[in-house]
Every structure is written in C-alpha cells, then in structure tokens.
C-alpha cells in the first residue's frame, strides 16, 4: 500500500511529493517542524505540539500556512490515509519559495508538508531493555526552544553515538552541563534518588513527552527537580532515561560505556513508563502547554 503525503495543498503518493528548489527550507533551513506520536489510533499531545509549533513560528516570524483547525484536519487525514495506528506524523512548515536572498521575502507563502509513518506499537518490554548514550559537545545555536529544521549538530551527534554503539548523544553546553539528547530530553535519578531533568529555557526544547511525564509524575505524587546537571552527576546516577515522541520513556543503562546503577532498568524509570502510558491513554497528553522558554 503506497504512503500518502500532504504537500502544499495536495495529497500525493509519498514518492511523488516534491518541493521547489528555491524553498527557503531547502536553502536556508528557514523552517520549523513537529513530530506527533500516534498511539493506538490517537494522536498524543496534539495541543502541546500545536502550541509549540505556534511558538516556533512566532519566534521566527513565519506565518501559519493555514488555520490551526484546518491543519489538524490535514494531520488526521494523513494518519487515516496512511493507516497509521501506531507511529508518528511529521509536519514541516517553511517560509516558502522565493529568489535566494537572506532577508525575509516580501511576499512568500509558507509551505506545508505532512507525512506519517507506521512504527511498532509502544512496547513496554522493548523500551525497558535499556540503551546507551554518549556525551558530545553541544554545537547548536542559542534558540533550542525553537523546533527548527536546522539539525546538523543533532545529525552529527546522533551519528557519533551510532558509530560508538550508542543510541543517543547527550549534548553538553559551554558551561559543562547536559542540555538534552539530539532528538530527546535527558533525565537522571541522582545517586540520592532525585528525579532530575534540565529546566526549560532557550537552551533546550521543551518536549511534549517531557511535559507529559512531569504531569504524570506530579499526579502520582512523585517529586522531581528541574535543573541542569553535569556529566559527572549522570555518570554517578542510579537511573537514567530519555523521553521523546518516538522513544516515549526509554531506559538508559549505559553512559559512555559505563553501566548506570546496577546496569539494569531502574525502578523509577519503569514506574514512569507505566505512568506515562496510563496518562496519555487517559488524557491524550500534557495539559499545561503554555511555557516554551
Ligand atoms: N525530536 N529535544 C530535541 C532536540 C528533540 O529533537 C526532541 C524531539 C525532543 C523531545 O520532544 P518531544 O517529546 O516533543 O518529542 C527533545 C523529534 C522526535 C525528532 O526530531 O524526530
């Protein structure tokens, strides 16, 4: 069955979807994106994703290509036409097509592409197997709260991780603190048992999964701390995990080749995975989605 993409007003076979050679996304990375998880036929955290998309667009002064409600119709239609019961939707908006010149074009229409892909259903067993992470320097710009399509440092970091046999790279900023993964947020349970993830600012992307985990943990009465932590603290941690729309809550059992805690998936990590799944199944995703930096 062929995949269907939405490209600037039309539903087309995935392989036939094309954009103009002078699309500013192609030439300048002048665009933003979102990745929505689809879990058992339902979108996860769509309000959060749409709010964060609004933040990214506003900060870059890119116009919405259509009204939000209409865009949601396109997203759901792409899920339906691709028969995605479990998987994700990729949505990208660029500043549109214009003769190559750095300043914003006087008139261009934002370009919209939406695709979807099936993935294996969320599998608690597989997620709790545990993966490895490495540290890499954070080479990105200073507005990581914006979900920009400019992802070269993320690509290089992830590639380095894969070449070193790890799943993800945790990026370390100029002050020596972990910011986040290349496509996920970073969490640890410190040696004293404190659940910790970096506070939001312009230094990291405020993940929708991160927000859902925070809400689920708060509802369950768990305490957590939002603050920066250093690689040394992560190396001494009892537990570690990553969160993202495609990795959900994934245990990290090795950091820089060294076992985290006893090398097995932590108790709190497994509990948070259960809480997260129950939370998204009940509420559809995070409810407080108004602070992006
Ligand atoms: N990435 N941090 C970064 C740098 C990310 O790229 C992502 C998501 C996250 C987690 O955000 P969320 O929980 O909203 O998915 C954090 C997506 C999945 C991607 O680029 O494919």
PDB file of C-alpha atoms and ligand atoms in Angstrom:
ATOM      1  CA  UNK A   1       0.000   0.000   0.000  1.00  0.00           C
ATOM      2  CA  UNK A   2       1.547   3.306  -1.004  1.00  0.00           C
ATOM      3  CA  UNK A   3       2.141   6.069   1.503  1.00  0.00           C
ATOM      4  CA  UNK A   4       0.444   9.411   1.013  1.00  0.00           C
ATOM      5  CA  UNK A   5       1.981  12.803   1.784  1.00  0.00           C
ATOM      6  CA  UNK A   6       0.364  16.223   2.030  1.00  0.00           C
ATOM      7  CA  UNK A   7       2.412  18.766   0.062  1.00  0.00           C
ATOM      8  CA  UNK A   8       1.245  22.360  -0.232  1.00  0.00           C
ATOM      9  CA  UNK A   9      -2.443  21.744  -0.660  1.00  0.00           C
ATOM     10  CA  UNK A  10      -2.424  18.288  -2.224  1.00  0.00           C
ATOM     11  CA  UNK A  11      -2.451  14.686  -1.101  1.00  0.00           C
ATOM     12  CA  UNK A  12       0.081  12.880  -3.289  1.00  0.00           C
ATOM     13  CA  UNK A  13       1.812   9.491  -3.352  1.00  0.00           C
ATOM     14  CA  UNK A  14       4.765   9.777  -0.957  1.00  0.00           C
ATOM     15  CA  UNK A  15       7.366   9.196  -3.684  1.00  0.00           C
ATOM     16  CA  UNK A  16       5.831  11.866  -5.893  1.00  0.00           C
ATOM     17  CA  UNK A  17       5.853  14.633  -3.260  1.00  0.00           C
ATOM     18  CA  UNK A  18       8.206  17.402  -4.354  1.00  0.00           C
ATOM     19  CA  UNK A  19       9.080  20.904  -3.197  1.00  0.00           C
ATOM     20  CA  UNK A  20      10.525  23.793  -5.160  1.00  0.00           C
ATOM     21  CA  UNK A  21      14.341  24.118  -5.410  1.00  0.00           C
ATOM     22  CA  UNK A  22      14.094  27.640  -4.000  1.00  0.00           C
ATOM     23  CA  UNK A  23      12.055  26.661  -0.972  1.00  0.00           C
ATOM     24  CA  UNK A  24      13.726  28.542   1.900  1.00  0.00           C
ATOM     25  CA  UNK A  25      13.706  25.396   3.995  1.00  0.00           C
ATOM     26  CA  UNK A  26      15.915  23.740   1.407  1.00  0.00           C
ATOM     27  CA  UNK A  27      18.256  26.724   1.004  1.00  0.00           C
ATOM     28  CA  UNK A  28      18.391  28.287   4.488  1.00  0.00           C
ATOM     29  CA  UNK A  29      16.815  25.729   6.888  1.00  0.00           C
ATOM     30  CA  UNK A  30      14.273  28.524   7.234  1.00  0.00           C
ATOM     31  CA  UNK A  31      11.520  26.444   8.748  1.00  0.00           C
ATOM     32  CA  UNK A  32      10.169  24.534  11.720  1.00  0.00           C
ATOM     33  CA  UNK A  33       8.728  21.091  12.360  1.00  0.00           C
ATOM     34  CA  UNK A  34       6.819  18.892  14.767  1.00  0.00           C
ATOM     35  CA  UNK A  35       6.702  15.137  15.303  1.00  0.00           C
ATOM     36  CA  UNK A  36       3.445  13.823  16.786  1.00  0.00           C
ATOM     37  CA  UNK A  37       3.206  10.282  18.124  1.00  0.00           C
ATOM     38  CA  UNK A  38       0.202   8.173  17.158  1.00  0.00           C
ATOM     39  CA  UNK A  39      -0.642   5.684  19.898  1.00  0.00           C
ATOM     40  CA  UNK A  40      -3.378   3.104  19.322  1.00  0.00           C
ATOM     41  CA  UNK A  41      -5.020   5.233  16.671  1.00  0.00           C
ATOM     42  CA  UNK A  42      -4.923   8.505  18.614  1.00  0.00           C
ATOM     43  CA  UNK A  43      -2.585  11.476  18.359  1.00  0.00           C
ATOM     44  CA  UNK A  44      -0.578  12.103  21.517  1.00  0.00           C
ATOM     45  CA  UNK A  45      -0.349  15.618  22.911  1.00  0.00           C
ATOM     46  CA  UNK A  46      -1.647  17.402  19.841  1.00  0.00           C
ATOM     47  CA  UNK A  47      -2.490  20.543  21.786  1.00  0.00           C
ATOM     48  CA  UNK A  48       1.064  20.724  23.094  1.00  0.00           C
ATOM     49  CA  UNK A  49       2.523  20.156  19.640  1.00  0.00           C
ATOM     50  CA  UNK A  50       0.314  22.809  18.059  1.00  0.00           C
ATOM     51  CA  UNK A  51       1.116  25.307  20.832  1.00  0.00           C
ATOM     52  CA  UNK A  52       4.843  24.648  20.479  1.00  0.00           C
ATOM     53  CA  UNK A  53       4.548  24.963  16.710  1.00  0.00           C
ATOM     54  CA  UNK A  54       2.880  28.342  17.256  1.00  0.00           C
ATOM     55  CA  UNK A  55       5.804  29.372  19.471  1.00  0.00           C
ATOM     56  CA  UNK A  56       8.387  28.292  16.861  1.00  0.00           C
ATOM     57  CA  UNK A  57       6.527  30.132  14.076  1.00  0.00           C
ATOM     58  CA  UNK A  58       6.075  33.288  16.142  1.00  0.00           C
ATOM     59  CA  UNK A  59       9.737  33.437  17.178  1.00  0.00           C
ATOM     60  CA  UNK A  60      10.840  33.114  13.536  1.00  0.00           C
ATOM     61  CA  UNK A  61       8.028  35.336  12.199  1.00  0.00           C
ATOM     62  CA  UNK A  62       6.818  32.657   9.807  1.00  0.00           C
ATOM     63  CA  UNK A  63       3.085  32.770   9.014  1.00  0.00           C
ATOM     64  CA  UNK A  64       0.788  29.836   9.712  1.00  0.00           C
ATOM     65  CA  UNK A  65       0.159  28.296   6.263  1.00  0.00           C
ATOM     66  CA  UNK A  66      -3.492  27.779   7.220  1.00  0.00           C
ATOM     67  CA  UNK A  67      -5.671  27.992  10.312  1.00  0.00           C
ATOM     68  CA  UNK A  68      -4.746  25.608  13.105  1.00  0.00           C
ATOM     69  CA  UNK A  69      -8.062  23.765  12.950  1.00  0.00           C
ATOM     70  CA  UNK A  70      -7.618  23.171   9.214  1.00  0.00           C
ATOM     71  CA  UNK A  71      -4.076  21.943   9.808  1.00  0.00           C
ATOM     72  CA  UNK A  72      -5.363  19.457  12.386  1.00  0.00           C
ATOM     73  CA  UNK A  73      -7.760  18.145   9.721  1.00  0.00           C
ATOM     74  CA  UNK A  74      -4.781  17.584   7.399  1.00  0.00           C
ATOM     75  CA  UNK A  75      -2.807  15.828  10.148  1.00  0.00           C
ATOM     76  CA  UNK A  76      -5.699  13.474  10.936  1.00  0.00           C
ATOM     77  CA  UNK A  77      -6.328  12.855   7.248  1.00  0.00           C
ATOM     78  CA  UNK A  78      -2.684  11.882   6.741  1.00  0.00           C
ATOM     79  CA  UNK A  79      -2.937   9.466   9.679  1.00  0.00           C
ATOM     80  CA  UNK A  80      -6.094   7.984   8.139  1.00  0.00           C
ATOM     81  CA  UNK A  81      -4.818   7.755   4.568  1.00  0.00           C
ATOM     82  CA  UNK A  82      -1.631   6.019   5.723  1.00  0.00           C
ATOM     83  CA  UNK A  83      -3.493   3.607   8.020  1.00  0.00           C
ATOM     84  CA  UNK A  84      -1.245   4.586  10.917  1.00  0.00           C
ATOM     85  CA  UNK A  85      -2.499   3.007  14.121  1.00  0.00           C
ATOM     86  CA  UNK A  86       0.867   3.328  15.823  1.00  0.00           C
ATOM     87  CA  UNK A  87       3.623   5.545  14.501  1.00  0.00           C
ATOM     88  CA  UNK A  88       4.171   9.233  14.005  1.00  0.00           C
ATOM     89  CA  UNK A  89       3.281  12.279  11.937  1.00  0.00           C
ATOM     90  CA  UNK A  90       5.971  14.637  10.661  1.00  0.00           C
ATOM     91  CA  UNK A  91       4.847  18.198   9.943  1.00  0.00           C
ATOM     92  CA  UNK A  92       7.121  20.833   8.437  1.00  0.00           C
ATOM     93  CA  UNK A  93       6.482  24.485   7.681  1.00  0.00           C
ATOM     94  CA  UNK A  94       8.970  26.678   5.847  1.00  0.00           C
ATOM     95  CA  UNK A  95       8.924  30.356   4.953  1.00  0.00           C
ATOM     96  CA  UNK A  96       8.098  29.282   1.404  1.00  0.00           C
ATOM     97  CA  UNK A  97       9.553  29.812  -2.036  1.00  0.00           C
ATOM     98  CA  UNK A  98      11.452  32.950  -3.050  1.00  0.00           C
ATOM     99  CA  UNK A  99      14.511  34.003  -5.040  1.00  0.00           C
ATOM    100  CA  UNK A 100      17.546  33.223  -2.875  1.00  0.00           C
ATOM    101  CA  UNK A 101      18.295  36.228  -0.690  1.00  0.00           C
ATOM    102  CA  UNK A 102      18.840  36.232   3.072  1.00  0.00           C
ATOM    103  CA  UNK A 103      16.214  38.740   4.299  1.00  0.00           C
ATOM    104  CA  UNK A 104      12.599  37.636   4.550  1.00  0.00           C
ATOM    105  CA  UNK A 105      10.975  37.756   1.114  1.00  0.00           C
ATOM    106  CA  UNK A 106       8.369  40.455   0.650  1.00  0.00           C
ATOM    107  CA  UNK A 107       5.786  38.003  -0.449  1.00  0.00           C
ATOM    108  CA  UNK A 108       6.039  34.293   0.007  1.00  0.00           C
ATOM    109  CA  UNK A 109       3.519  31.781   1.209  1.00  0.00           C
ATOM    110  CA  UNK A 110       4.536  29.406   3.979  1.00  0.00           C
ATOM    111  CA  UNK A 111       4.982  25.879   2.670  1.00  0.00           C
ATOM    112  CA  UNK A 112       3.463  22.898   4.486  1.00  0.00           C
ATOM    113  CA  UNK A 113       4.408  19.242   4.228  1.00  0.00           C
ATOM    114  CA  UNK A 114       2.848  16.493   6.350  1.00  0.00           C
ATOM    115  CA  UNK A 115       3.855  12.827   6.257  1.00  0.00           C
ATOM    116  CA  UNK A 116       3.179   9.843   8.503  1.00  0.00           C
ATOM    117  CA  UNK A 117       4.944   6.581   9.174  1.00  0.00           C
ATOM    118  CA  UNK A 118       3.963   3.390  10.933  1.00  0.00           C
ATOM    119  CA  UNK A 119       6.008   2.151  13.864  1.00  0.00           C
ATOM    120  CA  UNK A 120       5.733  -0.909  16.061  1.00  0.00           C
ATOM    121  CA  UNK A 121       3.231  -0.308  18.893  1.00  0.00           C
ATOM    122  CA  UNK A 122       4.668   1.087  22.117  1.00  0.00           C
ATOM    123  CA  UNK A 123       6.197  -1.975  23.743  1.00  0.00           C
ATOM    124  CA  UNK A 124       6.993  -1.638  27.441  1.00  0.00           C
ATOM    125  CA  UNK A 125       9.157  -4.757  27.310  1.00  0.00           C
ATOM    126  CA  UNK A 126      11.324  -3.384  24.478  1.00  0.00           C
ATOM    127  CA  UNK A 127      11.500   0.134  25.968  1.00  0.00           C
ATOM    128  CA  UNK A 128      12.747  -1.185  29.254  1.00  0.00           C
ATOM    129  CA  UNK A 129      15.662  -3.097  27.671  1.00  0.00           C
ATOM    130  CA  UNK A 130      17.832  -0.032  28.019  1.00  0.00           C
ATOM    131  CA  UNK A 131      20.122   1.784  25.592  1.00  0.00           C
ATOM    132  CA  UNK A 132      23.466   3.539  25.758  1.00  0.00           C
ATOM    133  CA  UNK A 133      24.226   7.247  25.491  1.00  0.00           C
ATOM    134  CA  UNK A 134      27.468   9.153  24.999  1.00  0.00           C
ATOM    135  CA  UNK A 135      28.357  12.790  25.658  1.00  0.00           C
ATOM    136  CA  UNK A 136      29.106  15.208  22.819  1.00  0.00           C
ATOM    137  CA  UNK A 137      29.687  18.971  22.848  1.00  0.00           C
ATOM    138  CA  UNK A 138      26.517  20.955  22.151  1.00  0.00           C
ATOM    139  CA  UNK A 139      27.329  22.716  18.872  1.00  0.00           C
ATOM    140  CA  UNK A 140      23.849  24.194  18.331  1.00  0.00           C
ATOM    141  CA  UNK A 141      22.631  27.786  18.206  1.00  0.00           C
ATOM    142  CA  UNK A 142      21.223  29.504  21.313  1.00  0.00           C
ATOM    143  CA  UNK A 143      17.484  29.162  20.493  1.00  0.00           C
ATOM    144  CA  UNK A 144      16.941  25.472  21.080  1.00  0.00           C
ATOM    145  CA  UNK A 145      13.409  26.180  22.314  1.00  0.00           C
ATOM    146  CA  UNK A 146      12.501  26.687  18.639  1.00  0.00           C
ATOM    147  CA  UNK A 147      11.940  23.398  16.807  1.00  0.00           C
ATOM    148  CA  UNK A 148      13.930  24.487  13.785  1.00  0.00           C
ATOM    149  CA  UNK A 149      14.602  22.149  10.849  1.00  0.00           C
ATOM    150  CA  UNK A 150      18.277  23.147  11.072  1.00  0.00           C
ATOM    151  CA  UNK A 151      19.563  19.928  12.623  1.00  0.00           C
ATOM    152  CA  UNK A 152      23.189  19.456  11.555  1.00  0.00           C
ATOM    153  CA  UNK A 153      24.674  19.303  15.075  1.00  0.00           C
ATOM    154  CA  UNK A 154      21.913  16.853  16.037  1.00  0.00           C
ATOM    155  CA  UNK A 155      22.667  14.714  12.983  1.00  0.00           C
ATOM    156  CA  UNK A 156      26.413  14.706  13.736  1.00  0.00           C
ATOM    157  CA  UNK A 157      25.829  13.897  17.409  1.00  0.00           C
ATOM    158  CA  UNK A 158      23.470  11.031  16.631  1.00  0.00           C
ATOM    159  CA  UNK A 159      25.853   9.649  14.012  1.00  0.00           C
ATOM    160  CA  UNK A 160      28.725   9.731  16.516  1.00  0.00           C
ATOM    161  CA  UNK A 161      26.543   7.890  19.016  1.00  0.00           C
ATOM    162  CA  UNK A 162      25.707   5.194  16.461  1.00  0.00           C
ATOM    163  CA  UNK A 163      29.369   4.837  15.435  1.00  0.00           C
ATOM    164  CA  UNK A 164      30.246   4.312  19.108  1.00  0.00           C
ATOM    165  CA  UNK A 165      27.500   1.728  19.532  1.00  0.00           C
ATOM    166  CA  UNK A 166      25.183   4.049  21.497  1.00  0.00           C
ATOM    167  CA  UNK A 167      21.588   5.019  20.818  1.00  0.00           C
ATOM    168  CA  UNK A 168      21.677   8.704  21.701  1.00  0.00           C
ATOM    169  CA  UNK A 169      24.158  11.515  22.343  1.00  0.00           C
ATOM    170  CA  UNK A 170      23.657  13.810  25.322  1.00  0.00           C
ATOM    171  CA  UNK A 171      24.878  17.267  24.376  1.00  0.00           C
ATOM    172  CA  UNK A 172      26.985  19.256  26.835  1.00  0.00           C
ATOM    173  CA  UNK A 173      26.925  23.060  26.777  1.00  0.00           C
ATOM    174  CA  UNK A 174      29.814  25.528  27.163  1.00  0.00           C
ATOM    175  CA  UNK A 175      29.310  25.628  30.944  1.00  0.00           C
ATOM    176  CA  UNK A 176      29.701  21.859  31.186  1.00  0.00           C
ATOM    177  CA  UNK A 177      26.014  20.995  31.716  1.00  0.00           C
ATOM    178  CA  UNK A 178      23.974  18.449  29.809  1.00  0.00           C
ATOM    179  CA  UNK A 179      21.340  20.167  27.679  1.00  0.00           C
ATOM    180  CA  UNK A 180      19.443  17.267  26.073  1.00  0.00           C
ATOM    181  CA  UNK A 181      19.742  14.434  23.580  1.00  0.00           C
ATOM    182  CA  UNK A 182      19.931  15.073  19.837  1.00  0.00           C
ATOM    183  CA  UNK A 183      16.251  14.165  19.478  1.00  0.00           C
ATOM    184  CA  UNK A 184      15.104  13.578  23.054  1.00  0.00           C
ATOM    185  CA  UNK A 185      15.186  15.084  26.552  1.00  0.00           C
ATOM    186  CA  UNK A 186      17.623  13.733  29.144  1.00  0.00           C
ATOM    187  CA  UNK A 187      16.676  12.562  32.648  1.00  0.00           C
ATOM    188  CA  UNK A 188      18.546  11.056  35.581  1.00  0.00           C
ATOM    189  CA  UNK A 189      17.715   9.747  39.019  1.00  0.00           C
ATOM    190  CA  UNK A 190      20.658  11.023  41.055  1.00  0.00           C
ATOM    191  CA  UNK A 191      22.616   8.855  43.466  1.00  0.00           C
ATOM    192  CA  UNK A 192      20.439  10.371  46.216  1.00  0.00           C
ATOM    193  CA  UNK A 193      17.274   9.350  44.396  1.00  0.00           C
ATOM    194  CA  UNK A 194      16.275  12.749  42.989  1.00  0.00           C
ATOM    195  CA  UNK A 195      14.395  12.597  39.667  1.00  0.00           C
ATOM    196  CA  UNK A 196      16.042  15.335  37.608  1.00  0.00           C
ATOM    197  CA  UNK A 197      15.736  16.875  34.175  1.00  0.00           C
ATOM    198  CA  UNK A 198      17.007  20.184  32.874  1.00  0.00           C
ATOM    199  CA  UNK A 199      14.776  23.206  33.433  1.00  0.00           C
ATOM    200  CA  UNK A 200      13.314  24.788  30.332  1.00  0.00           C
ATOM    201  CA  UNK A 201      14.819  27.919  28.902  1.00  0.00           C
ATOM    202  CA  UNK A 202      16.057  28.792  25.453  1.00  0.00           C
ATOM    203  CA  UNK A 203      18.736  26.122  25.996  1.00  0.00           C
ATOM    204  CA  UNK A 204      16.544  23.080  25.361  1.00  0.00           C
ATOM    205  CA  UNK A 205      13.431  22.009  23.539  1.00  0.00           C
ATOM    206  CA  UNK A 206      10.557  21.591  25.966  1.00  0.00           C
ATOM    207  CA  UNK A 207       9.486  18.102  24.953  1.00  0.00           C
ATOM    208  CA  UNK A 208       5.816  17.184  24.852  1.00  0.00           C
ATOM    209  CA  UNK A 209       6.757  13.777  26.284  1.00  0.00           C
ATOM    210  CA  UNK A 210       8.801  15.556  28.968  1.00  0.00           C
ATOM    211  CA  UNK A 211       5.720  17.608  29.897  1.00  0.00           C
ATOM    212  CA  UNK A 212       3.506  14.518  29.975  1.00  0.00           C
ATOM    213  CA  UNK A 213       5.991  12.681  32.219  1.00  0.00           C
ATOM    214  CA  UNK A 214       6.150  15.687  34.555  1.00  0.00           C
ATOM    215  CA  UNK A 215       2.354  15.824  34.763  1.00  0.00           C
ATOM    216  CA  UNK A 216       2.033  12.066  35.252  1.00  0.00           C
ATOM    217  CA  UNK A 217       4.740  12.099  37.950  1.00  0.00           C
ATOM    218  CA  UNK A 218       3.148  15.057  39.728  1.00  0.00           C
ATOM    219  CA  UNK A 219      -0.261  13.378  39.676  1.00  0.00           C
ATOM    220  CA  UNK A 220       1.304  10.278  41.212  1.00  0.00           C
ATOM    221  CA  UNK A 221       2.820  12.417  43.995  1.00  0.00           C
ATOM    222  CA  UNK A 222       6.423  11.938  42.849  1.00  0.00           C
ATOM    223  CA  UNK A 223       8.815  14.809  43.387  1.00  0.00           C
ATOM    224  CA  UNK A 224      11.290  15.930  40.786  1.00  0.00           C
ATOM    225  CA  UNK A 225      13.800  18.641  40.236  1.00  0.00           C
ATOM    226  CA  UNK A 226      14.149  20.767  37.096  1.00  0.00           C
ATOM    227  CA  UNK A 227      17.773  21.902  36.965  1.00  0.00           C
ATOM    228  CA  UNK A 228      20.905  21.464  34.881  1.00  0.00           C
ATOM    229  CA  UNK A 229      23.196  18.529  35.722  1.00  0.00           C
ATOM    230  CA  UNK A 230      26.726  17.683  34.670  1.00  0.00           C
ATOM    231  CA  UNK A 231      28.052  14.525  33.008  1.00  0.00           C
ATOM    232  CA  UNK A 232      29.754  13.545  36.311  1.00  0.00           C
ATOM    233  CA  UNK A 233      26.386  13.554  38.072  1.00  0.00           C
ATOM    234  CA  UNK A 234      24.882  11.477  35.263  1.00  0.00           C
ATOM    235  CA  UNK A 235      27.761   9.001  35.475  1.00  0.00           C
ATOM    236  CA  UNK A 236      27.096   8.586  39.201  1.00  0.00           C
ATOM    237  CA  UNK A 237      23.295   8.368  38.753  1.00  0.00           C
ATOM    238  CA  UNK A 238      21.189   5.409  39.875  1.00  0.00           C
ATOM    239  CA  UNK A 239      18.971   5.568  36.813  1.00  0.00           C
ATOM    240  CA  UNK A 240      18.735   7.447  33.557  1.00  0.00           C
ATOM    241  CA  UNK A 241      16.284   7.654  30.688  1.00  0.00           C
ATOM    242  CA  UNK A 242      15.298   9.698  27.659  1.00  0.00           C
ATOM    243  CA  UNK A 243      11.906  10.988  26.550  1.00  0.00           C
ATOM    244  CA  UNK A 244      10.584  11.852  23.096  1.00  0.00           C
ATOM    245  CA  UNK A 245       7.550  11.311  20.900  1.00  0.00           C
ATOM    246  CA  UNK A 246       9.269   8.431  19.139  1.00  0.00           C
ATOM    247  CA  UNK A 247      11.227   6.946  22.085  1.00  0.00           C
ATOM    248  CA  UNK A 248       8.487   7.531  24.718  1.00  0.00           C
ATOM    249  CA  UNK A 249      10.250   6.807  28.042  1.00  0.00           C
ATOM    250  CA  UNK A 250      13.335   4.790  27.162  1.00  0.00           C
ATOM    251  CA  UNK A 251      15.686   3.490  29.827  1.00  0.00           C
ATOM    252  CA  UNK A 252      19.377   4.362  29.569  1.00  0.00           C
ATOM    253  CA  UNK A 253      21.539   1.645  31.083  1.00  0.00           C
ATOM    254  CA  UNK A 254      24.951   2.751  29.833  1.00  0.00           C
ATOM    255  CA  UNK A 255      26.578   6.171  29.726  1.00  0.00           C
ATOM    256  CA  UNK A 256      29.904   6.489  27.920  1.00  0.00           C
ATOM    257  CA  UNK A 257      30.237   2.710  28.054  1.00  0.00           C
ATOM    258  CA  UNK A 258      29.768   2.589  31.852  1.00  0.00           C
ATOM    259  CA  UNK A 259      26.748   0.922  33.479  1.00  0.00           C
ATOM    260  CA  UNK A 260      24.171   3.178  35.055  1.00  0.00           C
ATOM    261  CA  UNK A 261      23.418   1.946  38.587  1.00  0.00           C
ATOM    262  CA  UNK A 262      23.425  -1.841  38.508  1.00  0.00           C
ATOM    263  CA  UNK A 263      23.161  -1.825  34.705  1.00  0.00           C
ATOM    264  CA  UNK A 264      19.510  -2.841  34.777  1.00  0.00           C
ATOM    265  CA  UNK A 265      16.477  -0.722  34.129  1.00  0.00           C
ATOM    266  CA  UNK A 266      15.703   1.395  37.170  1.00  0.00           C
ATOM    267  CA  UNK A 267      12.595   1.023  39.315  1.00  0.00           C
ATOM    268  CA  UNK A 268      11.575   4.652  38.925  1.00  0.00           C
ATOM    269  CA  UNK A 269      12.134   4.546  35.152  1.00  0.00           C
ATOM    270  CA  UNK A 270       9.787   1.547  34.794  1.00  0.00           C
ATOM    271  CA  UNK A 271       7.228   3.236  37.023  1.00  0.00           C
ATOM    272  CA  UNK A 272       7.390   6.426  34.968  1.00  0.00           C
ATOM    273  CA  UNK A 273       6.947   4.476  31.743  1.00  0.00           C
ATOM    274  CA  UNK A 274       3.783   2.890  33.196  1.00  0.00           C
ATOM    275  CA  UNK A 275       2.546   6.260  34.469  1.00  0.00           C
ATOM    276  CA  UNK A 276       3.269   7.918  31.126  1.00  0.00           C
ATOM    277  CA  UNK A 277       1.389   5.280  29.136  1.00  0.00           C
ATOM    278  CA  UNK A 278      -1.603   5.442  31.509  1.00  0.00           C
ATOM    279  CA  UNK A 279      -1.513   9.241  31.375  1.00  0.00           C
ATOM    280  CA  UNK A 280      -1.522   9.563  27.582  1.00  0.00           C
ATOM    281  CA  UNK A 281      -4.199   6.888  27.301  1.00  0.00           C
ATOM    282  CA  UNK A 282      -6.414   8.795  29.745  1.00  0.00           C
ATOM    283  CA  UNK A 283      -5.790  12.436  28.909  1.00  0.00           C
ATOM    284  CA  UNK A 284      -4.213  12.265  25.453  1.00  0.00           C
ATOM    285  CA  UNK A 285      -1.101  14.155  26.558  1.00  0.00           C
ATOM    286  CA  UNK A 286       0.116  17.093  28.599  1.00  0.00           C
ATOM    287  CA  UNK A 287      -2.452  19.691  29.591  1.00  0.00           C
ATOM    288  CA  UNK A 288      -0.222  22.592  30.643  1.00  0.00           C
ATOM    289  CA  UNK A 289       1.350  23.651  27.400  1.00  0.00           C
ATOM    290  CA  UNK A 290       1.836  27.377  27.661  1.00  0.00           C
ATOM    291  CA  UNK A 291       5.501  27.863  28.560  1.00  0.00           C
ATOM    292  CA  UNK A 292       8.011  27.235  25.826  1.00  0.00           C
ATOM    293  CA  UNK A 293      11.076  29.037  27.154  1.00  0.00           C
TER     294      UNK A 293
HETATM  295  N1  LIG B   1      12.596  15.159  18.434  1.00  0.00           N
HETATM  296  N2  LIG B   1      14.857  17.543  22.280  1.00  0.00           N
HETATM  297  C1  LIG B   1      15.123  17.548  20.954  1.00  0.00           C
HETATM  298  C2  LIG B   1      16.367  18.228  20.478  1.00  0.00           C
HETATM  299  C3  LIG B   1      14.245  16.921  20.055  1.00  0.00           C
HETATM  300  O1  LIG B   1      14.507  16.959  18.733  1.00  0.00           O
HETATM  301  C4  LIG B   1      13.086  16.274  20.562  1.00  0.00           C
HETATM  302  C5  LIG B   1      12.101  15.607  19.649  1.00  0.00           C
HETATM  303  C6  LIG B   1      12.864  16.280  21.949  1.00  0.00           C
HETATM  304  C7  LIG B   1      11.650  15.631  22.562  1.00  0.00           C
HETATM  305  O2  LIG B   1      10.470  16.328  22.227  1.00  0.00           O
HETATM  306  P1  LIG B   1       9.058  15.599  22.162  1.00  0.00           P
HETATM  307  O3  LIG B   1       8.870  14.895  23.464  1.00  0.00           O
HETATM  308  O4  LIG B   1       8.108  16.703  21.947  1.00  0.00           O
HETATM  309  O5  LIG B   1       9.104  14.626  21.011  1.00  0.00           O
HETATM  310  C8  LIG B   1      13.766  16.944  22.767  1.00  0.00           C
HETATM  311  C9  LIG B   1      11.734  14.546  17.442  1.00  0.00           C
HETATM  312  C10 LIG B   1      11.081  13.296  17.931  1.00  0.00           C
HETATM  313  C11 LIG B   1      12.550  14.375  16.170  1.00  0.00           C
HETATM  314  O6  LIG B   1      13.306  15.280  15.858  1.00  0.00           O
HETATM  315  O7  LIG B   1      12.392  13.362  15.480  1.00  0.00           O
END
